[in-house]
């Protein structure tokens, strides 16, 4: 295969140009352009991409020497070969001196191809050399700049004499670098008392091959003043001779600061913990700035006052009696104090109190060292609560998973039984009671999955204000006539991305909870607004995240909550209501949904002061999606073959029975690997895969990927009560695959199968089909 060659030909003769190109075609695939004026050549060079330039020597409006000059002026480095009809020796010498790489006679073109091969290779060598030289030059410039501008003194010694000193080194000693280089030794800059140490412990070991040394000594400046120095030295070779390269730092100020910091007074004043000194009666004689900062009292209000001024009243007298007995006996006391600041805020302190004794061993004072641990205790309490909620959620999710399979069978066969029985039959009504009980159980499992964050979400971009307005009438009916519902929706409230049904669950559960807390009537307020959570907020509220959020707030004026109730508020099945007024899953469901969406919940409540629930949901910049309506009662084309893979035999039997009753052809298995075998045998017949998501040995999405690789037009419908890898599965749904949540009844199954086969299924349609008969 011939190599392509882009050649720029400077010649006024088209015939000569064709001759050159034909000759080159013996070895190359030439792409050429002929120019014969400076303007044409400039334009061609602007377009670029040329490998070589071949030019005539003399032309009516241009010349080869002119072409060479033009390239030099533009800084273009391309191989240049002069080709002329008649070219004497003098002209050839002139061309080579001007910069041509070779010259040829037009009627002797046998040298053209070897010359081009040679010049192309040499051009590569020149280019690589130029790049290397430029890189070396840049590196040297950077290194020189780094050394010259360094804030650390840098030097090189040979025979103890400076052969290099950067400006910083000169500045440390009060010299210009040229006053040191080749003129002074390092010992000239060492204080007299350290001459022997520097020579014996630094210079001599380096000459004898020591490892790099780190050393401290006293130096002297040009003005005679003494300075403290820190030096690092390494033995090296420069021009074949032994040398020392090192760095030097003036630590005079640092040493002075260290001396100051060693004083006890300074240490106490700058301590990050509170320090208090009292007399034997507990009257304050000294407090450090940190103590004042924590408690909020100015120093003048503390000196002479007993430490009891900080008591919160939440610790009994026995506690303080034990404290005083310990320190008065000369022992050290350690513990936690619950105190009150000047502004009334309560705070926790970890405290150590010990006795101060005079030389005779008598106790004269007490000193206390205290650290504010309020935030730490809050974080620990919240972490403990989160861990408890996670553990309960994991248990709830596992229970819901098993129940969903059982309820799918119960509700599915109940639906089939109802369809088979005469409506006037007593057994028809009994079967309906079974189905209604199953549907109520399905609602409970859905709430459990929401709490445990294993429910598969179908997120959409939503306008929160619109969603609140859409359920407002229903909320007003729920809360009754003795309670007024007020909405205060910010017009600029942003968009969020989440499952619309789950957002409705949050609003409804919070409003119902507020209603139950407002038995005697009152007002429930629903508000929306945009919020930015900053570092200060997230630091005070572990679990929250930085960023932009839309806040949904539900406020009531009811009975409020104690701290103990707030700590258990989101536990499943925990309720303060009397028997029959709720399952205790409402707020647990809210908690699970919010956490699943990456949000945060804050509850503000005191006994008798009502309660406010602030729900922070991440704000999105995507555009809101339109809500399409799905027709659910279209005719069903059953002329299809469906492969069903479900590891739970009861669910598998129900699904297969339901599909076959409606006329579908069905292939079935409980083993995903057997499903692949069935597909290999019947790939041409199978139109759709209906598979569970969580199965042993192979998940539903993995099975679907195997089959879709073989048959891309295969329709796929997933069914599951929950998935262990929810996030990954939701990404699978975002690629357009369909999903049917368990438990489901036969009508819901048939409709979803129809939608999947027709390619019209949507997650909105799935939501419109409840778990029972529809």
XYZ file of C-alpha atoms in Angstrom:
774
model
C 0.000 0.000 0.000
C 1.421 3.359 -1.100
C 1.877 6.058 1.531
C -0.105 9.269 0.997
C 2.034 12.334 0.294
C 0.677 15.883 0.479
C 2.965 17.944 -1.767
C 2.884 21.672 -2.485
C 4.342 22.370 -5.978
C 5.512 25.898 -6.788
C 5.644 25.929 -10.598
C 4.153 27.952 -13.456
C 4.004 24.891 -15.752
C 1.047 22.493 -15.362
C 2.835 20.042 -17.654
C 5.958 19.953 -15.479
C 3.728 19.541 -12.440
C 2.003 16.512 -13.989
C 5.405 15.086 -14.841
C 6.569 15.375 -11.207
C 3.323 13.889 -9.860
C 3.432 10.929 -12.261
C 6.975 10.205 -11.204
C 5.971 10.283 -7.524
C 3.053 7.896 -8.138
C 5.586 5.086 -8.525
C 5.959 4.987 -4.721
C 3.456 7.401 -3.159
C -0.221 8.367 -3.406
C 0.406 12.073 -3.992
C -2.141 14.751 -3.167
C -0.860 17.993 -4.565
C -1.624 21.637 -5.180
C 0.189 23.841 -7.709
C 0.791 27.514 -6.950
C 2.744 30.102 -8.914
C 2.380 33.357 -6.943
C 3.189 34.443 -3.354
C -0.525 34.946 -2.572
C -1.410 31.446 -3.754
C 1.442 29.961 -1.735
C 0.413 31.898 1.410
C -3.147 30.612 1.056
C -1.926 27.034 0.623
C 0.341 27.283 3.674
C -2.606 28.666 5.689
C -4.589 25.521 4.883
C -1.634 23.437 6.118
C -1.139 19.698 6.208
C 1.772 19.621 3.690
C 4.556 17.062 3.899
C 7.005 18.658 1.414
C 7.441 21.607 -0.964
C 8.857 21.191 -4.494
C 9.595 24.434 -6.323
C 10.843 25.583 -9.738
C 13.886 27.864 -9.598
C 12.715 30.599 -11.988
C 9.126 31.577 -12.837
C 7.654 34.658 -14.491
C 5.867 35.959 -11.358
C 7.671 34.107 -8.602
C 10.918 32.222 -7.886
C 12.141 29.314 -5.837
C 14.282 31.637 -3.730
C 11.215 33.810 -3.140
C 9.256 30.718 -2.024
C 12.065 29.823 0.395
C 12.099 33.341 1.832
C 8.296 33.307 2.226
C 8.489 30.048 4.225
C 11.275 31.387 6.427
C 9.315 34.575 7.139
C 6.297 32.513 8.184
C 8.442 30.200 10.343
C 7.351 27.116 8.336
C 9.740 24.160 8.625
C 9.021 21.851 5.663
C 11.430 19.903 3.451
C 12.120 22.092 0.379
C 13.448 20.627 -2.887
C 14.377 22.893 -5.795
C 13.603 21.420 -9.260
C 14.588 23.346 -12.385
C 14.784 22.805 -16.120
C 18.325 24.111 -16.171
C 20.180 24.923 -13.040
C 23.836 25.758 -12.966
C 26.206 25.035 -10.134
C 26.152 28.631 -8.889
C 22.351 28.644 -8.761
C 22.314 25.325 -6.910
C 24.794 26.643 -4.307
C 22.688 29.763 -3.906
C 19.548 27.668 -3.376
C 21.211 25.469 -0.743
C 22.546 28.505 1.084
C 19.060 30.010 1.058
C 17.769 26.949 2.869
C 16.763 24.404 0.204
C 17.306 20.831 1.290
C 18.101 19.496 -2.213
C 18.046 20.490 -5.880
C 17.262 18.457 -9.028
C 17.138 18.907 -12.810
C 13.663 18.273 -14.286
C 14.934 15.856 -16.914
C 16.739 13.849 -14.223
C 13.934 13.036 -11.798
C 15.322 9.625 -10.857
C 16.729 11.250 -7.651
C 13.380 12.802 -6.710
C 11.878 9.835 -4.822
C 15.087 9.016 -2.815
C 15.490 12.703 -2.049
C 11.901 12.953 -0.763
C 12.295 9.822 1.364
C 15.472 11.205 2.877
C 14.052 14.646 3.546
C 10.870 13.284 5.129
C 12.966 11.249 7.591
C 15.209 14.216 8.337
C 12.138 16.425 8.864
C 10.914 13.996 11.544
C 14.325 14.069 13.211
C 14.397 17.884 13.119
C 10.894 18.098 14.543
C 11.676 15.678 17.389
C 14.912 17.510 18.166
C 13.098 20.852 18.209
C 10.384 19.509 20.526
C 13.014 18.050 22.859
C 15.020 21.266 22.899
C 11.905 23.323 23.605
C 10.882 20.964 26.416
C 14.382 21.068 27.912
C 14.448 24.837 27.683
C 11.022 25.096 29.355
C 12.072 22.684 32.103
C 15.258 24.586 32.770
C 13.337 27.863 32.861
C 10.776 26.446 35.298
C 13.473 24.982 37.514
C 15.428 28.216 37.519
C 12.281 30.200 38.321
C 11.384 27.790 41.107
C 14.826 27.996 42.687
C 15.267 31.720 42.206
C 11.845 32.548 43.661
C 11.887 29.957 46.441
C 11.051 31.116 49.953
C 13.751 28.732 51.219
C 17.472 29.361 50.875
C 19.087 26.980 48.363
C 22.827 26.515 47.970
C 25.593 24.324 46.520
C 29.049 23.892 48.051
C 32.330 22.536 46.725
C 35.259 22.441 49.144
C 32.945 24.270 51.593
C 32.788 27.283 49.205
C 29.468 28.453 47.727
C 29.254 27.696 44.006
C 25.569 28.677 43.956
C 23.248 30.633 46.264
C 19.712 31.673 45.433
C 18.399 35.166 46.304
C 16.604 33.887 49.410
C 19.803 32.468 50.862
C 21.528 35.809 50.335
C 18.620 37.660 51.918
C 18.754 35.444 55.024
C 22.341 36.539 55.695
C 22.020 40.074 54.287
C 24.173 39.477 51.185
C 23.562 39.561 47.449
C 24.119 36.061 45.937
C 27.194 37.291 43.995
C 28.801 38.314 47.296
C 28.678 34.675 48.398
C 29.367 32.642 45.231
C 33.057 31.719 44.897
C 33.872 34.199 47.701
C 32.675 32.750 50.998
C 32.347 29.408 52.728
C 29.449 28.174 54.818
C 31.616 28.465 57.942
C 31.955 32.218 57.271
C 28.215 32.485 58.015
C 28.215 30.344 61.196
C 28.250 31.913 64.661
C 31.611 31.406 66.404
C 30.163 29.128 69.100
C 28.806 26.681 66.460
C 31.872 26.470 64.149
C 33.066 23.167 65.535
C 29.560 21.610 65.559
C 28.850 22.529 61.938
C 32.224 21.245 60.796
C 32.141 18.013 62.801
C 28.447 17.123 62.599
C 27.419 18.484 59.223
C 30.148 19.269 56.654
C 32.572 16.466 57.487
C 29.944 13.656 57.584
C 28.610 14.803 54.196
C 32.120 14.735 52.690
C 32.619 11.218 54.038
C 29.479 9.919 52.347
C 26.856 10.336 55.042
C 23.148 10.048 54.339
C 21.252 13.361 53.941
C 21.489 15.385 57.149
C 19.023 17.617 58.969
C 20.799 20.066 61.279
C 20.227 23.157 63.451
C 22.805 25.852 64.193
C 23.298 29.525 64.951
C 24.327 31.800 62.092
C 25.469 35.384 61.757
C 24.232 37.998 59.333
C 26.366 40.560 57.539
C 25.331 43.137 60.146
C 26.598 40.846 62.915
C 23.190 39.826 64.306
C 22.682 36.188 65.276
C 19.959 34.015 63.738
C 18.646 30.481 64.274
C 18.895 28.260 61.200
C 17.607 24.880 60.035
C 19.596 23.221 57.234
C 19.163 20.097 55.113
C 22.196 18.828 53.163
C 22.860 16.047 50.682
C 26.096 14.876 49.111
C 26.172 14.958 45.302
C 28.496 15.203 42.292
C 28.852 18.372 40.186
C 31.116 18.234 37.132
C 32.608 15.020 38.484
C 33.602 16.501 41.825
C 32.097 16.015 45.284
C 29.667 18.710 46.292
C 26.921 19.442 48.807
C 23.464 20.673 47.849
C 21.181 21.942 50.551
C 18.323 24.099 51.745
C 18.383 26.549 54.607
C 15.550 28.110 56.585
C 15.645 31.042 58.998
C 13.762 29.788 62.094
C 14.628 32.691 64.379
C 11.033 33.868 64.628
C 9.759 30.341 65.034
C 12.106 29.718 67.941
C 11.024 32.951 69.547
C 7.353 31.988 69.143
C 8.018 28.544 70.590
C 9.626 30.116 73.614
C 6.601 32.311 74.127
C 4.161 29.443 73.687
C 6.002 27.442 76.304
C 4.801 29.795 78.960
C 1.868 28.411 80.896
C -0.126 31.608 80.772
C -0.079 31.727 76.984
C -0.990 28.064 76.769
C -4.016 28.521 78.978
C -5.160 31.722 77.285
C -5.109 30.132 73.853
C -6.477 26.777 74.958
C -9.257 25.298 72.791
C -10.965 24.091 75.975
C -12.449 26.061 78.844
C -10.264 26.571 81.912
C -11.584 27.826 85.256
C -9.803 28.291 88.585
C -11.829 28.624 91.808
C -11.105 29.020 95.485
C -12.041 26.372 98.033
C -15.659 27.599 98.166
C -16.106 27.339 94.385
C -15.888 31.085 93.735
C -14.343 31.836 90.346
C -10.927 33.540 90.368
C -9.924 33.013 86.705
C -11.540 31.957 83.430
C -9.837 31.736 80.040
C -11.346 33.224 76.842
C -12.762 29.860 75.765
C -14.756 29.608 78.978
C -16.266 33.063 78.310
C -17.039 32.133 74.712
C -18.861 28.937 75.674
C -20.994 30.205 78.551
C -21.706 33.691 77.172
C -21.005 35.547 80.432
C -18.457 38.404 80.341
C -15.475 38.009 82.648
C -16.656 40.774 84.968
C -19.868 38.850 85.726
C -17.971 35.630 86.537
C -15.085 36.668 88.787
C -16.075 36.212 92.438
C -19.243 34.282 91.546
C -19.707 30.588 92.361
C -19.679 28.082 89.485
C -23.261 27.186 90.420
C -24.297 30.149 88.247
C -24.080 27.708 85.328
C -26.323 25.014 86.835
C -29.186 23.920 84.562
C -31.294 22.326 87.297
C -31.323 19.010 85.383
C -28.803 17.276 87.656
C -29.692 16.270 91.224
C -27.922 17.361 94.400
C -26.459 13.901 94.938
C -24.447 14.357 91.740
C -22.860 17.601 92.942
C -22.290 16.208 96.452
C -20.267 13.335 94.972
C -18.272 15.813 92.832
C -17.277 17.970 95.845
C -16.387 14.978 97.999
C -14.052 13.714 95.262
C -12.119 16.949 94.658
C -11.951 17.934 98.336
C -10.248 14.611 99.041
C -7.526 15.562 96.552
C -8.697 13.178 93.831
C -9.418 14.146 90.235
C -13.066 14.142 89.122
C -14.143 13.281 85.563
C -17.672 13.520 84.231
C -20.249 15.370 82.154
C -22.114 18.492 83.245
C -25.423 19.700 81.860
C -25.148 23.497 82.180
C -27.026 26.618 81.105
C -25.574 29.606 79.209
C -26.343 33.206 79.986
C -28.913 33.309 77.144
C -30.695 30.247 78.595
C -29.432 27.663 76.099
C -28.533 24.294 77.603
C -25.211 22.662 76.769
C -23.156 19.623 77.733
C -19.536 19.721 78.888
C -16.977 16.996 79.460
C -15.118 18.126 82.568
C -12.036 17.251 84.601
C -11.602 18.974 87.990
C -8.499 18.599 90.149
C -7.045 20.203 93.266
C -4.169 22.700 93.193
C -1.836 22.218 96.178
C 0.828 24.437 97.730
C 4.332 23.186 98.565
C 3.048 21.899 101.907
C 0.476 19.736 100.122
C -2.509 21.784 101.195
C -5.338 22.368 98.703
C -5.557 26.054 97.833
C -7.597 26.084 94.614
C -9.453 23.910 92.148
C -8.838 23.941 88.415
C -11.378 22.706 85.930
C -10.746 21.889 82.260
C -13.944 21.569 80.253
C -14.913 20.861 76.624
C -18.266 21.674 75.025
C -19.572 18.302 73.731
C -23.137 19.369 72.890
C -22.768 18.792 69.155
C -20.878 15.545 69.678
C -23.672 14.148 71.876
C -26.241 15.276 69.324
C -24.355 13.534 66.518
C -24.001 10.342 68.567
C -27.708 10.332 69.463
C -28.719 10.908 65.864
C -26.299 8.275 64.598
C -27.704 5.783 67.092
C -31.216 6.634 65.905
C -30.246 6.256 62.244
C -28.620 2.879 62.907
C -31.721 1.692 64.730
C -33.942 2.864 61.887
C -31.720 1.162 59.320
C -31.866 -2.127 61.210
C -35.648 -1.991 61.571
C -35.954 -0.973 57.918
C -33.895 -3.933 56.774
C -36.111 -6.292 58.744
C -39.267 -4.627 57.413
C -38.016 -4.865 53.839
C -37.283 -8.562 54.177
C -40.743 -9.262 55.583
C -42.411 -7.215 52.840
C -40.540 -9.134 50.142
C -41.899 -12.495 51.300
C -45.392 -11.088 51.852
C -45.490 -9.648 48.352
C -45.020 -13.079 46.811
C -47.725 -14.554 49.063
C -50.111 -11.651 48.378
C -49.536 -11.919 44.626
C -50.800 -15.500 44.790
C -53.699 -14.646 47.153
C -54.882 -11.573 45.233
C -54.294 -13.171 41.841
C -56.286 -16.296 42.501
C -58.962 -14.265 44.322
C -59.441 -12.205 41.175
C -59.635 -15.316 38.999
C -62.152 -16.842 41.428
C -64.321 -13.722 41.392
C -64.340 -13.700 37.579
C -65.359 -17.380 37.537
C -68.212 -17.091 40.067
C -71.705 -15.815 39.420
C -72.214 -12.366 40.952
C -75.301 -13.569 42.802
C -73.427 -16.443 44.391
C -72.638 -16.064 48.155
C -69.154 -17.375 47.358
C -68.634 -14.401 45.011
C -69.014 -11.989 47.941
C -66.802 -14.150 50.141
C -64.109 -14.147 47.465
C -64.372 -10.338 47.267
C -63.780 -10.149 51.027
C -60.615 -12.222 50.593
C -59.446 -9.898 47.815
C -60.157 -6.743 49.848
C -58.187 -8.153 52.784
C -55.336 -8.962 50.415
C -55.403 -5.425 49.027
C -55.195 -3.962 52.527
C -52.245 -6.244 53.251
C -50.658 -5.091 49.985
C -50.972 -1.473 51.160
C -49.115 -2.403 54.353
C -46.275 -4.092 52.456
C -45.940 -1.081 50.170
C -45.560 1.128 53.229
C -42.972 -1.253 54.674
C -40.979 -1.103 51.444
C -41.179 2.689 51.431
C -39.858 2.777 54.980
C -37.027 0.315 54.257
C -36.139 2.216 51.039
C -36.441 -0.917 48.909
C -39.458 0.210 46.943
C -38.673 0.713 43.275
C -39.378 4.320 42.418
C -40.560 5.674 39.084
C -39.239 9.239 39.392
C -40.489 12.165 37.338
C -39.739 15.869 37.366
C -42.568 17.439 39.373
C -43.880 20.868 40.313
C -44.434 20.457 44.059
C -47.023 23.243 44.172
C -49.081 21.523 41.475
C -48.902 18.184 43.308
C -50.062 19.773 46.583
C -52.960 21.523 44.824
C -54.006 18.286 43.136
C -54.646 16.596 46.516
C -55.904 19.657 48.393
C -59.614 18.805 48.061
C -59.025 15.261 49.209
C -56.980 16.536 52.176
C -59.792 18.872 53.205
C -62.194 15.924 53.254
C -59.704 13.863 55.273
C -59.168 16.391 58.067
C -62.875 17.159 58.590
C -64.831 20.349 59.093
C -63.453 21.338 62.510
C -59.919 21.821 61.153
C -58.977 24.438 58.545
C -56.351 23.631 55.887
C -54.202 26.598 54.826
C -51.698 26.483 51.963
C -48.853 28.962 51.561
C -47.094 27.891 48.357
C -44.129 29.975 47.209
C -44.690 31.000 43.546
C -41.021 30.397 42.733
C -40.832 26.980 44.418
C -38.491 24.856 42.278
C -38.936 21.453 40.678
C -38.088 18.095 42.250
C -37.564 14.626 40.809
C -39.375 11.788 42.522
C -42.244 9.344 42.228
C -45.532 11.347 42.091
C -47.368 8.742 44.143
C -44.738 8.859 46.845
C -44.912 12.660 47.028
C -48.684 12.329 47.540
C -48.002 9.767 50.288
C -45.722 12.240 52.084
C -48.294 15.054 51.955
C -51.222 12.865 52.957
C -49.401 11.105 55.812
C -48.132 14.371 57.275
C -51.525 16.061 57.046
C -53.279 13.043 58.567
C -50.702 12.998 61.376
C -51.316 16.724 61.959
C -55.072 16.085 61.999
C -54.728 13.372 64.644
C -52.641 15.755 66.770
C -55.366 18.450 66.501
C -58.372 16.639 67.964
C -59.980 19.807 69.225
C -59.710 21.610 65.900
C -57.379 24.311 64.714
C -55.348 25.042 61.596
C -53.019 22.871 59.538
C -50.644 24.826 57.291
C -48.898 23.395 54.231
C -46.030 25.534 52.904
C -43.458 25.289 50.109
C -40.321 27.307 49.536
C -36.803 27.068 48.099
C -33.913 26.517 50.520
C -30.120 26.387 50.357
C -28.567 24.110 52.983
C -25.107 25.411 53.885
C -22.253 23.933 55.903
C -23.525 25.497 59.119
C -26.899 23.731 58.734
C -25.436 20.351 57.737
C -22.998 20.538 60.637
C -25.868 21.012 63.095
C -28.068 18.400 61.360
C -26.145 15.168 60.649
C -27.665 13.341 57.695
C -28.456 16.502 55.749
C -26.535 17.418 52.600
C -25.237 20.639 51.092
C -27.191 21.970 48.110
C -30.436 23.400 46.762
C -33.700 21.980 48.097
C -37.430 22.579 47.925
C -38.902 22.532 51.426
C -42.357 21.158 52.161
C -43.561 22.136 55.647
C -46.663 20.849 57.447
C -47.486 22.678 60.677
C -50.187 22.022 63.260
C -51.188 23.675 66.532
C -51.859 20.423 68.313
C -50.509 18.804 71.426
C -46.853 18.658 70.362
C -44.325 15.990 71.301
C -41.815 15.187 74.003
C -38.173 14.496 73.170
C -38.739 10.785 73.792
C -41.592 10.652 71.266
C -39.540 12.548 68.685
C -36.714 10.009 68.995
C -39.074 7.137 68.110
C -41.285 9.081 65.724
C -40.253 7.313 62.526
C -40.059 3.767 63.855
C -42.511 1.446 62.081
C -45.515 0.447 64.185
C -44.714 3.072 66.841
C -47.764 5.199 67.546
C -49.147 7.348 70.354
C -52.699 6.921 69.053
C -55.262 4.688 70.628
C -56.018 1.243 69.195
C -57.729 1.318 65.799
C -56.539 4.788 64.742
C -53.582 3.769 62.656
C -50.911 1.160 61.961
C -47.928 3.263 63.015
C -46.515 3.125 59.476
C -47.449 6.592 58.202
C -44.418 8.544 59.401
C -42.128 5.542 58.895
C -43.255 5.580 55.262
C -42.505 9.306 55.001
C -39.053 8.715 56.469
C -38.255 5.947 53.988
C -39.459 7.898 50.947
C -37.544 11.051 51.881
C -34.321 9.160 52.535
C -34.776 7.194 49.318
C -35.026 10.478 47.396
C -31.853 11.880 48.984
C -33.787 14.316 51.170
C -33.841 15.238 54.845
C -36.529 15.563 57.558
C -36.460 17.984 60.476
C -39.107 17.870 63.214
C -39.632 20.914 65.419
C -41.980 20.357 68.358
C -42.397 20.903 72.074
C -45.167 19.602 74.351
C -48.242 21.809 73.999
C -46.618 23.880 71.211
C -47.764 21.966 68.128
C -45.354 20.492 65.582
C -43.751 21.341 62.266
C -42.371 18.774 59.843
C -39.860 20.221 57.345
C -39.211 17.952 54.382
C -36.188 18.944 52.247
C -36.265 17.391 48.757
C -33.388 17.936 46.275
C -34.138 20.613 43.710
C -33.668 19.759 40.014
C -33.080 22.020 37.026
C -34.752 19.621 34.586
C -38.061 20.587 33.009
C -41.318 19.193 34.390
C -42.781 16.231 32.521
C -46.272 16.158 31.112
C -48.610 13.519 32.494
C -50.037 11.276 29.822
C -53.230 9.279 30.234
C -53.144 5.588 29.444
C -56.133 3.804 27.980
C -56.620 0.660 30.036
C -59.476 -1.057 28.284
C -58.155 -1.633 24.754
C -58.519 -5.024 23.050
C -55.756 -7.517 23.822
C -53.896 -9.389 21.059
C -52.993 -12.755 22.582
C -51.228 -14.173 19.524
C -47.836 -14.030 21.287
C -45.444 -16.368 23.065
C -44.198 -15.280 26.477
C -41.248 -16.691 28.417
C -41.992 -16.474 32.175
C -39.096 -16.808 34.667
C -40.061 -16.666 38.387
C -38.302 -18.520 41.221
C -41.381 -18.550 43.497
C -43.517 -21.517 42.303
C -46.792 -20.081 43.606
C -46.347 -16.811 41.722
C -45.138 -18.658 38.620
C -48.226 -20.910 38.575
C -50.545 -17.912 38.966
C -48.874 -15.929 36.170
C -48.775 -18.889 33.776
C -52.380 -19.858 34.539
C -53.596 -16.276 34.031
C -51.755 -15.830 30.721
C -52.879 -19.166 29.306
C -56.491 -18.488 30.297
C -56.335 -15.337 28.176
C -54.933 -17.243 25.192
C -51.197 -16.514 25.349
C -48.644 -19.214 24.580
C -46.370 -19.562 27.621
C -42.958 -21.111 28.299
C -42.172 -21.284 32.035
C -39.298 -21.980 34.432
C -38.188 -21.178 37.982
C -34.501 -21.205 36.966
C -32.986 -18.243 35.039
C -30.337 -20.481 33.476
C -33.065 -22.862 32.273
C -34.771 -19.740 30.889
C -31.728 -19.133 28.676
C -31.900 -22.753 27.468
C -35.618 -22.383 26.629
C -34.918 -19.149 24.798
C -32.161 -20.757 22.703
C -34.652 -23.421 21.581
C -37.569 -21.068 20.903
C -35.950 -17.715 20.185
C -37.873 -17.194 16.946
C -41.212 -17.832 18.678
C -40.732 -15.844 21.916
C -42.057 -12.260 21.753
C -41.693 -11.207 25.383
C -39.762 -12.002 28.563
C -41.700 -11.702 31.849
C -39.215 -12.136 34.714
C -38.842 -11.569 38.429
C -36.079 -9.129 39.392
C -34.525 -10.880 42.424
C -33.725 -14.541 41.778
C -30.986 -16.970 42.889
C -27.832 -17.242 40.764
C -28.955 -14.662 38.176
C -31.058 -11.486 38.481
C -33.869 -10.570 36.120
C -31.975 -7.604 34.556
C -28.942 -9.843 33.908
C -31.166 -12.448 32.268
C -32.790 -9.741 30.143
C -29.375 -8.503 28.970
C -28.439 -12.047 27.839
C -31.620 -12.455 25.844
C -31.663 -8.933 24.377
C -28.135 -9.459 23.059
C -29.548 -12.374 21.025
C -32.865 -10.725 20.107
C -32.840 -6.900 20.446
C -36.549 -6.572 19.555
C -37.571 -8.770 22.509
C -40.107 -7.086 24.819
C -39.220 -7.192 28.540
C -41.498 -6.843 31.571
C -40.050 -7.041 35.090
C -42.072 -7.942 38.183
C -40.907 -7.608 41.769
C -41.919 -6.569 45.249
C -38.516 -4.972 45.831
C -34.929 -5.232 44.654
C -31.731 -5.315 46.702
C -29.945 -3.116 44.151
C -32.725 -0.553 43.740
C -30.609 2.229 42.247
C -29.205 0.013 39.500
C -32.663 -1.378 38.659
C -34.205 2.098 38.438
C -31.534 2.971 35.856
C -32.658 -0.110 33.926
C -36.251 1.189 33.972
C -35.042 4.583 32.728
C -33.881 2.821 29.549
C -37.542 2.142 28.692
C -38.162 -1.335 30.135
C -41.465 -1.978 31.866
C -42.177 -2.907 35.484
C -45.112 -4.470 37.339
C -44.923 -4.152 41.150
C -45.946 -7.072 43.356
C -48.468 -7.865 44.605
C -50.650 -7.666 41.502
C -53.918 -9.234 40.410
C -54.670 -10.977 37.132
C -56.306 -7.938 35.474
C -53.278 -5.773 36.275
C -50.961 -8.455 34.887
C -52.881 -8.777 31.617
C -53.040 -5.020 31.085
C -49.328 -4.601 31.719
C -48.487 -7.486 29.378
C -50.665 -5.881 26.711
C -48.982 -2.492 27.143
C -45.523 -4.031 26.994
C -46.261 -5.972 23.813
C -47.797 -2.911 22.174
C -44.916 -0.681 23.280
C -47.360 1.725 24.944
C -46.659 0.851 28.572
C -45.663 3.629 30.917
C -44.902 3.803 34.562
C -47.857 6.155 34.942
C -50.090 3.425 33.598
C -48.640 0.969 36.082
C -49.475 3.329 38.909
C -53.063 3.573 37.695
C -53.515 -0.197 38.138
C -53.742 -1.090 41.851
C -52.656 -4.389 43.299
C -56.185 -5.793 43.336
C -58.822 -6.119 40.630
C -59.509 -2.916 38.776
